[in-house]
């Protein structure tokens, strides 16, 4: 029983460590985004703030001028929609103003999404 507990604690510790590492890796991937997007509420840059993005209807941040494509997209930002959009924004949403080549690696996308879920609350 003691061996089982030691093994269980080891696996839990490794899993928690991996989650923390993913968040840190996601923060590094976010460095590609931060020139244009802030995480702080109400702070728009070239792009709209990402604060509160999860569950938000696309094209609705106050005081930001969106493309007609974004305003009329009917999208709601969630993990699935962000993944599709951030892979190749201009291919996913024709007429978007976001001039970003996209996140190519699945690992980077996973880490970025994990980071955004926490950092944009």
N, CA, C and O atoms as CSV, one atom per row, in Angstrom:
chain,resi,resn,atom,element,x,y,z
A,1,UNK,N,N,0.818,-1.189,0.000
A,1,UNK,CA,C,0.000,0.000,0.000
A,1,UNK,C,C,0.865,1.258,0.000
A,1,UNK,O,O,0.539,2.233,-0.676
A,2,UNK,N,N,1.958,1.242,0.749
A,2,UNK,CA,C,2.846,2.400,0.805
A,2,UNK,C,C,3.474,2.645,-0.555
A,2,UNK,O,O,3.601,3.790,-0.990
A,3,UNK,N,N,3.876,1.549,-1.238
A,3,UNK,CA,C,4.464,1.694,-2.568
A,3,UNK,C,C,3.465,2.324,-3.528
A,3,UNK,O,O,3.819,3.191,-4.327
A,4,UNK,N,N,2.221,1.883,-3.442
A,4,UNK,CA,C,1.171,2.436,-4.289
A,4,UNK,C,C,1.019,3.933,-4.046
A,4,UNK,O,O,0.918,4.703,-5.001
A,5,UNK,N,N,1.002,4.352,-2.799
A,5,UNK,CA,C,0.864,5.774,-2.455
A,5,UNK,C,C,2.038,6.583,-2.989
A,5,UNK,O,O,1.853,7.679,-3.518
A,6,UNK,N,N,3.237,6.048,-2.851
A,6,UNK,CA,C,4.427,6.746,-3.343
A,6,UNK,C,C,4.353,6.910,-4.860
A,6,UNK,O,O,4.655,7.978,-5.393
A,7,UNK,N,N,3.950,5.849,-5.543
A,7,UNK,CA,C,3.825,5.904,-7.003
A,7,UNK,C,C,2.743,6.904,-7.409
A,7,UNK,O,O,2.933,7.685,-8.341
A,8,UNK,N,N,1.613,6.877,-6.711
A,8,UNK,CA,C,0.520,7.802,-7.023
A,8,UNK,C,C,0.953,9.248,-6.829
A,8,UNK,O,O,0.685,10.095,-7.681
A,9,UNK,N,N,1.617,9.536,-5.722
A,9,UNK,CA,C,2.090,10.900,-5.449
A,9,UNK,C,C,3.093,11.332,-6.514
A,9,UNK,O,O,3.080,12.485,-6.945
A,10,UNK,N,N,3.951,10.427,-6.937
A,10,UNK,CA,C,4.934,10.743,-7.980
A,10,UNK,C,C,4.241,11.128,-9.275
A,10,UNK,O,O,4.589,12.135,-9.892
A,11,UNK,N,N,3.264,10.335,-9.691
A,11,UNK,CA,C,2.542,10.638,-10.930
A,11,UNK,C,C,1.772,11.950,-10.828
A,11,UNK,O,O,1.749,12.724,-11.786
A,12,UNK,N,N,1.155,12.209,-9.710
A,12,UNK,CA,C,0.424,13.464,-9.522
A,12,UNK,C,C,1.386,14.644,-9.583
A,12,UNK,O,O,1.084,15.657,-10.214
A,13,UNK,N,N,2.525,14.524,-8.943
A,13,UNK,CA,C,3.528,15.595,-8.962
A,13,UNK,C,C,4.016,15.862,-10.384
A,13,UNK,O,O,4.169,17.015,-10.787
A,14,UNK,N,N,4.260,14.796,-11.139
A,14,UNK,CA,C,4.695,14.960,-12.521
A,14,UNK,C,C,3.621,15.625,-13.364
A,14,UNK,O,O,3.923,16.482,-14.196
A,15,UNK,N,N,2.381,15.239,-13.156
A,15,UNK,CA,C,1.277,15.831,-13.913
A,15,UNK,C,C,1.135,17.306,-13.592
A,15,UNK,O,O,0.945,18.114,-14.501
A,16,UNK,N,N,1.221,17.675,-12.330
A,16,UNK,CA,C,1.122,19.082,-11.943
A,16,UNK,C,C,2.293,19.872,-12.488
A,16,UNK,O,O,2.127,21.018,-12.906
A,17,UNK,N,N,3.457,19.284,-12.487
A,17,UNK,CA,C,4.634,19.937,-13.053
A,17,UNK,C,C,4.485,20.160,-14.546
A,17,UNK,O,O,4.905,21.194,-15.065
A,18,UNK,N,N,3.894,19.203,-15.240
A,18,UNK,CA,C,3.672,19.338,-16.679
A,18,UNK,C,C,2.694,20.460,-16.969
A,18,UNK,O,O,2.881,21.204,-17.932
A,19,UNK,N,N,1.643,20.601,-16.148
A,19,UNK,CA,C,0.684,21.683,-16.346
A,19,UNK,C,C,1.351,23.033,-16.187
A,19,UNK,O,O,1.110,23.941,-16.982
A,20,UNK,N,N,2.185,23.176,-15.174
A,20,UNK,CA,C,2.885,24.429,-14.958
A,20,UNK,C,C,3.821,24.714,-16.131
A,20,UNK,O,O,3.926,25.855,-16.581
A,21,UNK,N,N,4.494,23.690,-16.620
A,21,UNK,CA,C,5.397,23.860,-17.754
A,21,UNK,C,C,4.606,24.289,-18.988
A,21,UNK,O,O,5.070,25.140,-19.747
A,22,UNK,N,N,3.421,23.717,-19.202
A,22,UNK,CA,C,2.595,24.083,-20.342
A,22,UNK,C,C,2.209,25.555,-20.280
A,22,UNK,O,O,2.228,26.250,-21.296
A,23,UNK,N,N,1.862,26.025,-19.097
A,23,UNK,CA,C,1.492,27.432,-18.935
A,23,UNK,C,C,2.685,28.319,-19.269
A,23,UNK,O,O,2.532,29.330,-19.954
A,24,UNK,N,N,3.854,27.956,-18.797
A,24,UNK,CA,C,5.058,28.739,-19.087
A,24,UNK,C,C,5.389,28.700,-20.586
A,24,UNK,O,O,5.765,29.716,-21.171
A,25,UNK,N,N,5.249,27.535,-21.192
A,25,UNK,CA,C,5.497,27.425,-22.634
A,25,UNK,C,C,4.464,28.250,-23.402
A,25,UNK,O,O,4.785,28.888,-24.404
A,26,UNK,N,N,3.229,28.227,-22.920
A,26,UNK,CA,C,2.174,29.017,-23.545
A,26,UNK,C,C,2.447,30.505,-23.450
A,26,UNK,O,O,2.145,31.262,-24.373
A,27,UNK,N,N,3.014,30.919,-22.341
A,27,UNK,CA,C,3.374,32.333,-22.171
A,27,UNK,C,C,4.427,32.725,-23.208
A,27,UNK,O,O,4.391,33.831,-23.746
A,28,UNK,N,N,5.359,31.821,-23.486
A,28,UNK,CA,C,6.382,32.087,-24.509
A,28,UNK,C,C,5.747,32.164,-25.905
A,28,UNK,O,O,6.141,32.996,-26.723
A,29,UNK,N,N,4.774,31.304,-26.171
A,29,UNK,CA,C,4.082,31.358,-27.471
A,29,UNK,C,C,3.297,32.666,-27.572
A,29,UNK,O,O,3.242,33.282,-28.637
A,30,UNK,N,N,2.687,33.086,-26.457
A,30,UNK,CA,C,1.939,34.344,-26.433
A,30,UNK,C,C,2.821,35.545,-26.800
A,30,UNK,O,O,2.301,36.574,-27.232
A,31,UNK,N,N,4.122,35.434,-26.637
A,31,UNK,CA,C,5.021,36.530,-27.016
A,31,UNK,C,C,4.833,36.925,-28.476
A,31,UNK,O,O,5.099,38.068,-28.850
A,32,UNK,N,N,4.373,35.982,-29.306
A,32,UNK,CA,C,4.078,36.290,-30.710
A,32,UNK,C,C,2.839,37.183,-30.829
A,32,UNK,O,O,2.660,37.867,-31.836
A,33,UNK,N,N,2.000,37.175,-29.815
A,33,UNK,CA,C,0.717,37.881,-29.838
A,33,UNK,C,C,0.765,39.239,-29.147
A,33,UNK,O,O,0.003,40.143,-29.489
A,34,UNK,N,N,1.667,39.380,-28.169
A,34,UNK,CA,C,1.594,40.533,-27.266
A,34,UNK,C,C,1.934,41.870,-27.900
A,34,UNK,O,O,1.602,42.910,-27.332
A,35,UNK,N,N,2.576,41.881,-29.041
A,35,UNK,CA,C,2.822,43.157,-29.712
A,35,UNK,C,C,1.502,43.791,-30.154
A,35,UNK,O,O,1.391,45.015,-30.227
A,36,UNK,N,N,0.509,42.959,-30.448
A,36,UNK,CA,C,-0.777,43.458,-30.953
A,36,UNK,C,C,-1.930,43.290,-29.975
A,36,UNK,O,O,-2.924,44.007,-30.087
A,37,UNK,N,N,-1.836,42.368,-29.020
A,37,UNK,CA,C,-2.934,42.063,-28.108
A,37,UNK,C,C,-2.500,42.128,-26.644
A,37,UNK,O,O,-1.495,41.532,-26.255
A,38,UNK,N,N,-3.265,42.853,-25.847
A,38,UNK,CA,C,-3.028,42.917,-24.403
A,38,UNK,C,C,-3.920,41.890,-23.707
A,38,UNK,O,O,-4.909,41.420,-24.270
A,39,UNK,N,N,-3.551,41.555,-22.480
A,39,UNK,CA,C,-4.362,40.661,-21.652
A,39,UNK,C,C,-5.233,41.455,-20.682
A,39,UNK,O,O,-6.176,40.916,-20.102
A,40,UNK,N,N,-4.919,42.717,-20.511
A,40,UNK,CA,C,-5.608,43.573,-19.545
A,40,UNK,C,C,-6.957,44.036,-20.109
A,40,UNK,O,O,-7.057,44.401,-21.280
A,41,UNK,N,N,-7.979,44.016,-19.269
A,41,UNK,CA,C,-9.318,44.458,-19.669
A,41,UNK,C,C,-9.272,45.916,-20.112
A,41,UNK,O,O,-8.644,46.752,-19.461
A,42,UNK,N,N,-9.939,46.212,-21.216
A,42,UNK,CA,C,-10.050,47.580,-21.696
A,42,UNK,C,C,-8.821,48.115,-22.409
A,42,UNK,O,O,-8.821,49.269,-22.837
A,43,UNK,N,N,-7.781,47.320,-22.549
A,43,UNK,CA,C,-6.553,47.792,-23.197
A,43,UNK,C,C,-6.444,47.198,-24.595
A,43,UNK,O,O,-5.970,46.077,-24.779
A,44,UNK,N,N,-6.891,47.970,-25.564
A,44,UNK,CA,C,-6.748,47.565,-26.958
A,44,UNK,C,C,-5.432,48.099,-27.496
A,44,UNK,O,O,-4.976,49.174,-27.107
A,45,UNK,N,N,-4.838,47.345,-28.381
A,45,UNK,CA,C,-3.629,47.769,-29.086
A,45,UNK,C,C,-3.981,47.781,-30.568
A,45,UNK,O,O,-5.060,48.242,-30.942
A,46,UNK,N,N,-3.094,47.286,-31.409
A,46,UNK,CA,C,-3.414,47.115,-32.826
A,46,UNK,C,C,-4.571,46.133,-32.955
A,46,UNK,O,O,-5.418,46.262,-33.839
A,47,UNK,N,N,-4.593,45.150,-32.060
A,47,UNK,CA,C,-5.684,44.184,-31.970
A,47,UNK,C,C,-6.439,44.402,-30.666
A,47,UNK,O,O,-5.955,45.100,-29.775
A,48,UNK,N,N,-7.616,43.811,-30.551
A,48,UNK,CA,C,-8.406,43.988,-29.326
A,48,UNK,C,C,-7.806,43.246,-28.134
A,48,UNK,O,O,-7.025,42.309,-28.301
A,49,UNK,N,N,-8.178,43.673,-26.941
A,49,UNK,CA,C,-7.740,42.964,-25.741
A,49,UNK,C,C,-8.210,41.519,-25.802
A,49,UNK,O,O,-9.264,41.215,-26.361
A,50,UNK,N,N,-7.421,40.649,-25.225
A,50,UNK,CA,C,-7.807,39.242,-25.147
A,50,UNK,C,C,-8.479,38.921,-23.819
A,50,UNK,O,O,-8.934,37.798,-23.604
A,51,UNK,N,N,-8.539,39.906,-22.931
A,51,UNK,CA,C,-9.184,39.687,-21.638
A,51,UNK,C,C,-10.627,39.245,-21.854
A,51,UNK,O,O,-11.373,39.898,-22.584
A,52,UNK,N,N,-11.019,38.150,-21.230
A,52,UNK,CA,C,-12.387,37.651,-21.333
A,52,UNK,C,C,-12.730,37.023,-22.672
A,52,UNK,O,O,-13.905,36.909,-23.021
A,53,UNK,N,N,-11.720,36.614,-23.425
A,53,UNK,CA,C,-11.991,36.098,-24.771
A,53,UNK,C,C,-12.805,34.806,-24.769
A,53,UNK,O,O,-13.653,34.613,-25.640
A,54,UNK,N,N,-12.560,33.922,-23.806
A,54,UNK,CA,C,-13.266,32.638,-23.803
A,54,UNK,C,C,-14.759,32.854,-23.550
A,54,UNK,O,O,-15.162,33.346,-22.496
A,55,UNK,N,N,-15.561,32.478,-24.533
A,55,UNK,CA,C,-17.011,32.628,-24.441
A,55,UNK,C,C,-17.521,33.953,-24.981
A,55,UNK,O,O,-18.728,34.193,-24.984
A,56,UNK,N,N,-16.619,34.818,-25.440
A,56,UNK,CA,C,-17.032,36.128,-25.957
A,56,UNK,C,C,-17.379,36.020,-27.433
A,56,UNK,O,O,-16.730,35.294,-28.186
A,57,UNK,N,N,-18.393,36.738,-27.828
A,57,UNK,CA,C,-18.771,36.803,-29.233
A,57,UNK,C,C,-17.714,37.630,-29.971
A,57,UNK,O,O,-17.317,38.697,-29.504
A,58,UNK,N,N,-17.264,37.135,-31.115
A,58,UNK,CA,C,-16.239,37.814,-31.903
A,58,UNK,C,C,-16.729,39.180,-32.375
A,58,UNK,O,O,-17.898,39.355,-32.720
A,59,UNK,N,N,-15.811,40.138,-32.382
A,59,UNK,CA,C,-16.127,41.468,-32.901
A,59,UNK,C,C,-16.891,42.354,-31.949
A,59,UNK,O,O,-17.579,43.274,-32.392
A,60,UNK,N,N,-16.793,42.109,-30.642
A,60,UNK,CA,C,-17.626,42.852,-29.698
A,60,UNK,C,C,-16.868,43.648,-28.636
A,60,UNK,O,O,-17.501,44.224,-27.750
A,61,UNK,N,N,-15.545,43.699,-28.693
A,61,UNK,CA,C,-14.799,44.479,-27.692
A,61,UNK,C,C,-15.064,45.964,-27.938
A,61,UNK,O,O,-14.928,46.450,-29.061
A,62,UNK,N,N,-15.440,46.670,-26.887
A,62,UNK,CA,C,-15.740,48.100,-26.986
A,62,UNK,C,C,-14.510,48.886,-27.433
A,62,UNK,O,O,-13.377,48.556,-27.083
A,63,UNK,N,N,-14.760,49.915,-28.200
A,63,UNK,CA,C,-13.724,50.853,-28.653
A,63,UNK,C,C,-12.661,50.203,-29.537
A,63,UNK,O,O,-11.526,50.674,-29.600
A,64,UNK,N,N,-13.032,49.127,-30.215
A,64,UNK,CA,C,-12.115,48.537,-31.188
A,64,UNK,C,C,-12.821,48.472,-32.539
A,64,UNK,O,O,-13.974,48.049,-32.628
A,65,UNK,N,N,-12.121,48.893,-33.581
A,65,UNK,CA,C,-12.696,48.896,-34.934
A,65,UNK,C,C,-12.359,47.578,-35.634
A,65,UNK,O,O,-11.225,47.352,-36.056
A,66,UNK,N,N,-13.354,46.729,-35.746
A,66,UNK,CA,C,-13.209,45.421,-36.369
A,66,UNK,C,C,-13.511,45.482,-37.865
A,66,UNK,O,O,-14.176,46.400,-38.347
A,67,UNK,N,N,-13.009,44.490,-38.579
A,67,UNK,CA,C,-13.386,44.313,-39.984
A,67,UNK,C,C,-14.853,43.878,-40.016
A,67,UNK,O,O,-15.372,43.328,-39.044
A,68,UNK,N,N,-15.496,44.129,-41.127
A,68,UNK,CA,C,-16.879,43.665,-41.295
A,68,UNK,C,C,-16.944,42.146,-41.200
A,68,UNK,O,O,-17.912,41.588,-40.683
A,69,UNK,N,N,-15.902,41.478,-41.707
A,69,UNK,CA,C,-15.864,40.013,-41.644
A,69,UNK,C,C,-15.927,39.532,-40.202
A,69,UNK,O,O,-16.651,38.584,-39.899
A,70,UNK,N,N,-15.177,40.176,-39.306
A,70,UNK,CA,C,-15.170,39.763,-37.899
A,70,UNK,C,C,-16.496,40.124,-37.226
A,70,UNK,O,O,-17.082,39.307,-36.515
A,71,UNK,N,N,-16.958,41.340,-37.452
A,71,UNK,CA,C,-18.213,41.774,-36.815
A,71,UNK,C,C,-19.390,40.892,-37.214
A,71,UNK,O,O,-20.290,40.641,-36.411
A,72,UNK,N,N,-19.377,40.432,-38.439
A,72,UNK,CA,C,-20.507,39.658,-38.969
A,72,UNK,C,C,-20.253,38.150,-38.988
A,72,UNK,O,O,-21.022,37.403,-39.593
A,73,UNK,N,N,-19.190,37.701,-38.336
A,73,UNK,CA,C,-18.797,36.288,-38.415
A,73,UNK,C,C,-19.732,35.346,-37.662
A,73,UNK,O,O,-19.876,34.183,-38.038
A,74,UNK,N,N,-20.365,35.839,-36.606
A,74,UNK,CA,C,-21.207,34.968,-35.785
A,74,UNK,C,C,-20.402,34.022,-34.908
A,74,UNK,O,O,-20.971,33.133,-34.275
A,75,UNK,N,N,-19.077,34.201,-34.861
A,75,UNK,CA,C,-18.219,33.329,-34.061
A,75,UNK,C,C,-18.321,33.659,-32.573
A,75,UNK,O,O,-18.534,34.808,-32.185
A,76,UNK,N,N,-18.164,32.638,-31.769
A,76,UNK,CA,C,-17.976,32.800,-30.334
A,76,UNK,C,C,-16.653,32.131,-30.016
A,76,UNK,O,O,-16.429,30.978,-30.383
A,77,UNK,N,N,-15.774,32.857,-29.329
A,77,UNK,CA,C,-14.439,32.340,-29.040
A,77,UNK,C,C,-14.481,31.287,-27.949
A,77,UNK,O,O,-14.905,31.544,-26.823
A,78,UNK,N,N,-14.038,30.119,-28.306
A,78,UNK,CA,C,-13.839,29.017,-27.374
A,78,UNK,C,C,-12.592,28.281,-27.857
A,78,UNK,O,O,-11.967,28.699,-28.832
A,79,UNK,N,N,-12.230,27.212,-27.198
A,79,UNK,CA,C,-10.997,26.517,-27.553
A,79,UNK,C,C,-10.994,26.070,-29.011
A,79,UNK,O,O,-10.007,26.267,-29.719
A,80,UNK,N,N,-12.074,25.479,-29.456
A,80,UNK,CA,C,-12.145,24.960,-30.830
A,80,UNK,C,C,-12.044,26.079,-31.867
A,80,UNK,O,O,-11.298,25.966,-32.840
A,81,UNK,N,N,-12.793,27.151,-31.654
A,81,UNK,CA,C,-12.777,28.268,-32.597
A,81,UNK,C,C,-11.411,28.936,-32.631
A,81,UNK,O,O,-10.905,29.255,-33.707
A,82,UNK,N,N,-10.807,29.152,-31.460
A,82,UNK,CA,C,-9.470,29.747,-31.412
A,82,UNK,C,C,-8.448,28.889,-32.145
A,82,UNK,O,O,-7.602,29.408,-32.873
A,83,UNK,N,N,-8.526,27.584,-31.952
A,83,UNK,CA,C,-7.595,26.682,-32.648
A,83,UNK,C,C,-7.718,26.831,-34.162
A,83,UNK,O,O,-6.713,26.953,-34.862
A,84,UNK,N,N,-8.922,26.822,-34.651
A,84,UNK,CA,C,-9.130,26.936,-36.093
A,84,UNK,C,C,-8.650,28.296,-36.608
A,84,UNK,O,O,-7.962,28.374,-37.626
A,85,UNK,N,N,-9.014,29.348,-35.908
A,85,UNK,CA,C,-8.652,30.699,-36.325
A,85,UNK,C,C,-7.139,30.917,-36.259
A,85,UNK,O,O,-6.542,31.420,-37.211
A,86,UNK,N,N,-6.529,30.546,-35.156
A,86,UNK,CA,C,-5.104,30.825,-34.965
A,86,UNK,C,C,-4.189,29.954,-35.811
A,86,UNK,O,O,-2.998,30.243,-35.923
A,87,UNK,N,N,-4.720,28.896,-36.407
A,87,UNK,CA,C,-3.916,28.078,-37.310
A,87,UNK,C,C,-3.580,28.863,-38.573
A,87,UNK,O,O,-2.426,28.889,-39.001
A,88,UNK,N,N,-4.564,29.491,-39.158
A,88,UNK,CA,C,-4.385,30.358,-40.335
A,88,UNK,C,C,-5.539,31.352,-40.351
A,88,UNK,O,O,-6.565,31.092,-40.979
A,89,UNK,N,N,-5.389,32.483,-39.674
A,89,UNK,CA,C,-6.504,33.430,-39.526
A,89,UNK,C,C,-7.164,33.855,-40.838
A,89,UNK,O,O,-8.391,33.850,-40.939
A,90,UNK,N,N,-6.385,34.212,-41.816
A,90,UNK,CA,C,-6.964,34.729,-43.066
A,90,UNK,C,C,-7.621,33.642,-43.907
A,90,UNK,O,O,-8.499,33.932,-44.719
A,91,UNK,N,N,-7.211,32.417,-43.722
A,91,UNK,CA,C,-7.866,31.311,-44.422
A,91,UNK,C,C,-9.178,30.957,-43.721
A,91,UNK,O,O,-10.182,30.676,-44.375
A,92,UNK,N,N,-9.163,30.973,-42.386
A,92,UNK,CA,C,-10.347,30.623,-41.615
A,92,UNK,C,C,-11.445,31.677,-41.742
A,92,UNK,O,O,-12.623,31.342,-41.863
A,93,UNK,N,N,-11.056,32.946,-41.714
A,93,UNK,CA,C,-12.038,34.034,-41.779
A,93,UNK,C,C,-11.611,35.020,-42.862
A,93,UNK,O,O,-10.825,35.933,-42.611
A,94,UNK,N,N,-12.128,34.827,-44.040
A,94,UNK,CA,C,-11.818,35.714,-45.166
A,94,UNK,C,C,-12.227,37.143,-44.809
A,94,UNK,O,O,-13.346,37.388,-44.358
A,95,UNK,N,N,-11.306,38.077,-45.017
A,95,UNK,CA,C,-11.598,39.481,-44.753
A,95,UNK,C,C,-11.159,39.962,-43.376
A,95,UNK,O,O,-11.326,41.139,-43.055
A,96,UNK,N,N,-10.595,39.064,-42.549
A,96,UNK,CA,C,-10.095,39.508,-41.254
A,96,UNK,C,C,-8.891,40.424,-41.465
A,96,UNK,O,O,-8.160,40.284,-42.446
A,97,UNK,N,N,-8.693,41.345,-40.557
A,97,UNK,CA,C,-7.538,42.248,-40.643
A,97,UNK,C,C,-6.304,41.669,-39.967
A,97,UNK,O,O,-5.210,42.214,-40.112
A,98,UNK,N,N,-6.457,40.604,-39.250
A,98,UNK,CA,C,-5.325,40.065,-38.508
A,98,UNK,C,C,-4.282,39.509,-39.477
A,98,UNK,O,O,-4.520,38.529,-40.183
A,99,UNK,N,N,-3.128,40.162,-39.489
A,99,UNK,CA,C,-2.060,39.747,-40.395
A,99,UNK,C,C,-1.036,38.912,-39.621
A,99,UNK,O,O,0.075,39.361,-39.341
A,100,UNK,N,N,-1.433,37.720,-39.294
A,100,UNK,CA,C,-0.604,36.790,-38.539
A,100,UNK,C,C,-0.564,35.492,-39.318
A,100,UNK,O,O,-1.597,34.994,-39.766
A,101,UNK,N,N,0.633,34.943,-39.479
A,101,UNK,CA,C,0.800,33.734,-40.279
A,101,UNK,C,C,0.200,32.484,-39.676
A,101,UNK,O,O,-0.085,31.523,-40.391
A,102,UNK,N,N,0.004,32.484,-38.363
A,102,UNK,CA,C,-0.620,31.343,-37.710
A,102,UNK,C,C,0.331,30.561,-36.824
A,102,UNK,O,O,1.551,30.698,-36.912
A,103,UNK,N,N,-0.257,29.740,-35.969
A,103,UNK,CA,C,0.486,28.833,-35.094
A,103,UNK,C,C,0.577,27.506,-35.831
A,103,UNK,O,O,-0.443,26.883,-36.124
A,104,UNK,N,N,1.781,27.080,-36.126
A,104,UNK,CA,C,1.977,25.885,-36.958
A,104,UNK,C,C,2.015,24.585,-36.163
A,104,UNK,O,O,1.509,23.560,-36.622
A,105,UNK,N,N,2.610,24.622,-34.979
A,105,UNK,CA,C,2.835,23.391,-34.223
A,105,UNK,C,C,1.712,23.143,-33.224
A,105,UNK,O,O,1.323,24.038,-32.472
A,106,UNK,N,N,1.197,21.917,-33.227
A,106,UNK,CA,C,0.117,21.536,-32.314
A,106,UNK,C,C,0.501,21.769,-30.859
A,106,UNK,O,O,-0.321,22.218,-30.060
A,107,UNK,N,N,1.737,21.467,-30.520
A,107,UNK,CA,C,2.229,21.651,-29.157
A,107,UNK,C,C,2.153,23.119,-28.743
A,107,UNK,O,O,1.726,23.441,-27.635
A,108,UNK,N,N,2.572,24.002,-29.648
A,108,UNK,CA,C,2.508,25.439,-29.367
A,108,UNK,C,C,1.061,25.879,-29.185
A,108,UNK,O,O,0.756,26.680,-28.301
A,109,UNK,N,N,0.176,25.358,-30.018
A,109,UNK,CA,C,-1.241,25.721,-29.921
A,109,UNK,C,C,-1.823,25.244,-28.591
A,109,UNK,O,O,-2.535,25.992,-27.921
A,110,UNK,N,N,-1.523,24.006,-28.208
A,110,UNK,CA,C,-2.006,23.469,-26.934
A,110,UNK,C,C,-1.548,24.343,-25.774
A,110,UNK,O,O,-2.332,24.674,-24.884
A,111,UNK,N,N,-0.272,24.712,-25.795
A,111,UNK,CA,C,0.289,25.523,-24.714
A,111,UNK,C,C,-0.287,26.929,-24.709
A,111,UNK,O,O,-0.568,27.477,-23.643
A,112,UNK,N,N,-0.467,27.518,-25.880
A,112,UNK,CA,C,-1.051,28.857,-25.958
A,112,UNK,C,C,-2.474,28.859,-25.416
A,112,UNK,O,O,-2.837,29.737,-24.633
A,113,UNK,N,N,-3.279,27.893,-25.822
A,113,UNK,CA,C,-4.666,27.806,-25.363
A,113,UNK,C,C,-4.700,27.632,-23.847
A,113,UNK,O,O,-5.500,28.276,-23.168
A,114,UNK,N,N,-3.840,26.768,-23.310
A,114,UNK,CA,C,-3.774,26.567,-21.858
A,114,UNK,C,C,-3.440,27.882,-21.147
A,114,UNK,O,O,-4.027,28.205,-20.114
A,115,UNK,N,N,-2.502,28.627,-21.705
A,115,UNK,CA,C,-2.118,29.912,-21.125
A,115,UNK,C,C,-3.275,30.914,-21.203
A,115,UNK,O,O,-3.584,31.584,-20.218
A,116,UNK,N,N,-3.909,31.015,-22.367
A,116,UNK,CA,C,-4.993,31.980,-22.538
A,116,UNK,C,C,-6.187,31.707,-21.639
A,116,UNK,O,O,-6.834,32.640,-21.165
A,117,UNK,N,N,-6.480,30.449,-21.402
A,117,UNK,CA,C,-7.595,30.107,-20.517
A,117,UNK,C,C,-7.399,30.689,-19.132
A,117,UNK,O,O,-8.364,31.094,-18.484
A,118,UNK,N,N,-6.155,30.735,-18.674
A,118,UNK,CA,C,-5.847,31.245,-17.337
A,118,UNK,C,C,-5.617,32.763,-17.374
A,118,UNK,O,O,-6.146,33.498,-16.540
A,119,UNK,N,N,-4.837,33.213,-18.332
A,119,UNK,CA,C,-4.389,34.621,-18.355
A,119,UNK,C,C,-5.465,35.605,-18.781
A,119,UNK,O,O,-5.321,36.805,-18.548
A,120,UNK,N,N,-6.542,35.128,-19.401
A,120,UNK,CA,C,-7.553,36.064,-19.918
A,120,UNK,C,C,-8.820,36.118,-19.071
A,120,UNK,O,O,-9.808,36.744,-19.456
A,121,UNK,N,N,-8.785,35.458,-17.915
A,121,UNK,CA,C,-9.971,35.464,-17.038
A,121,UNK,C,C,-10.170,36.820,-16.403
A,121,UNK,O,O,-11.115,37.010,-15.637
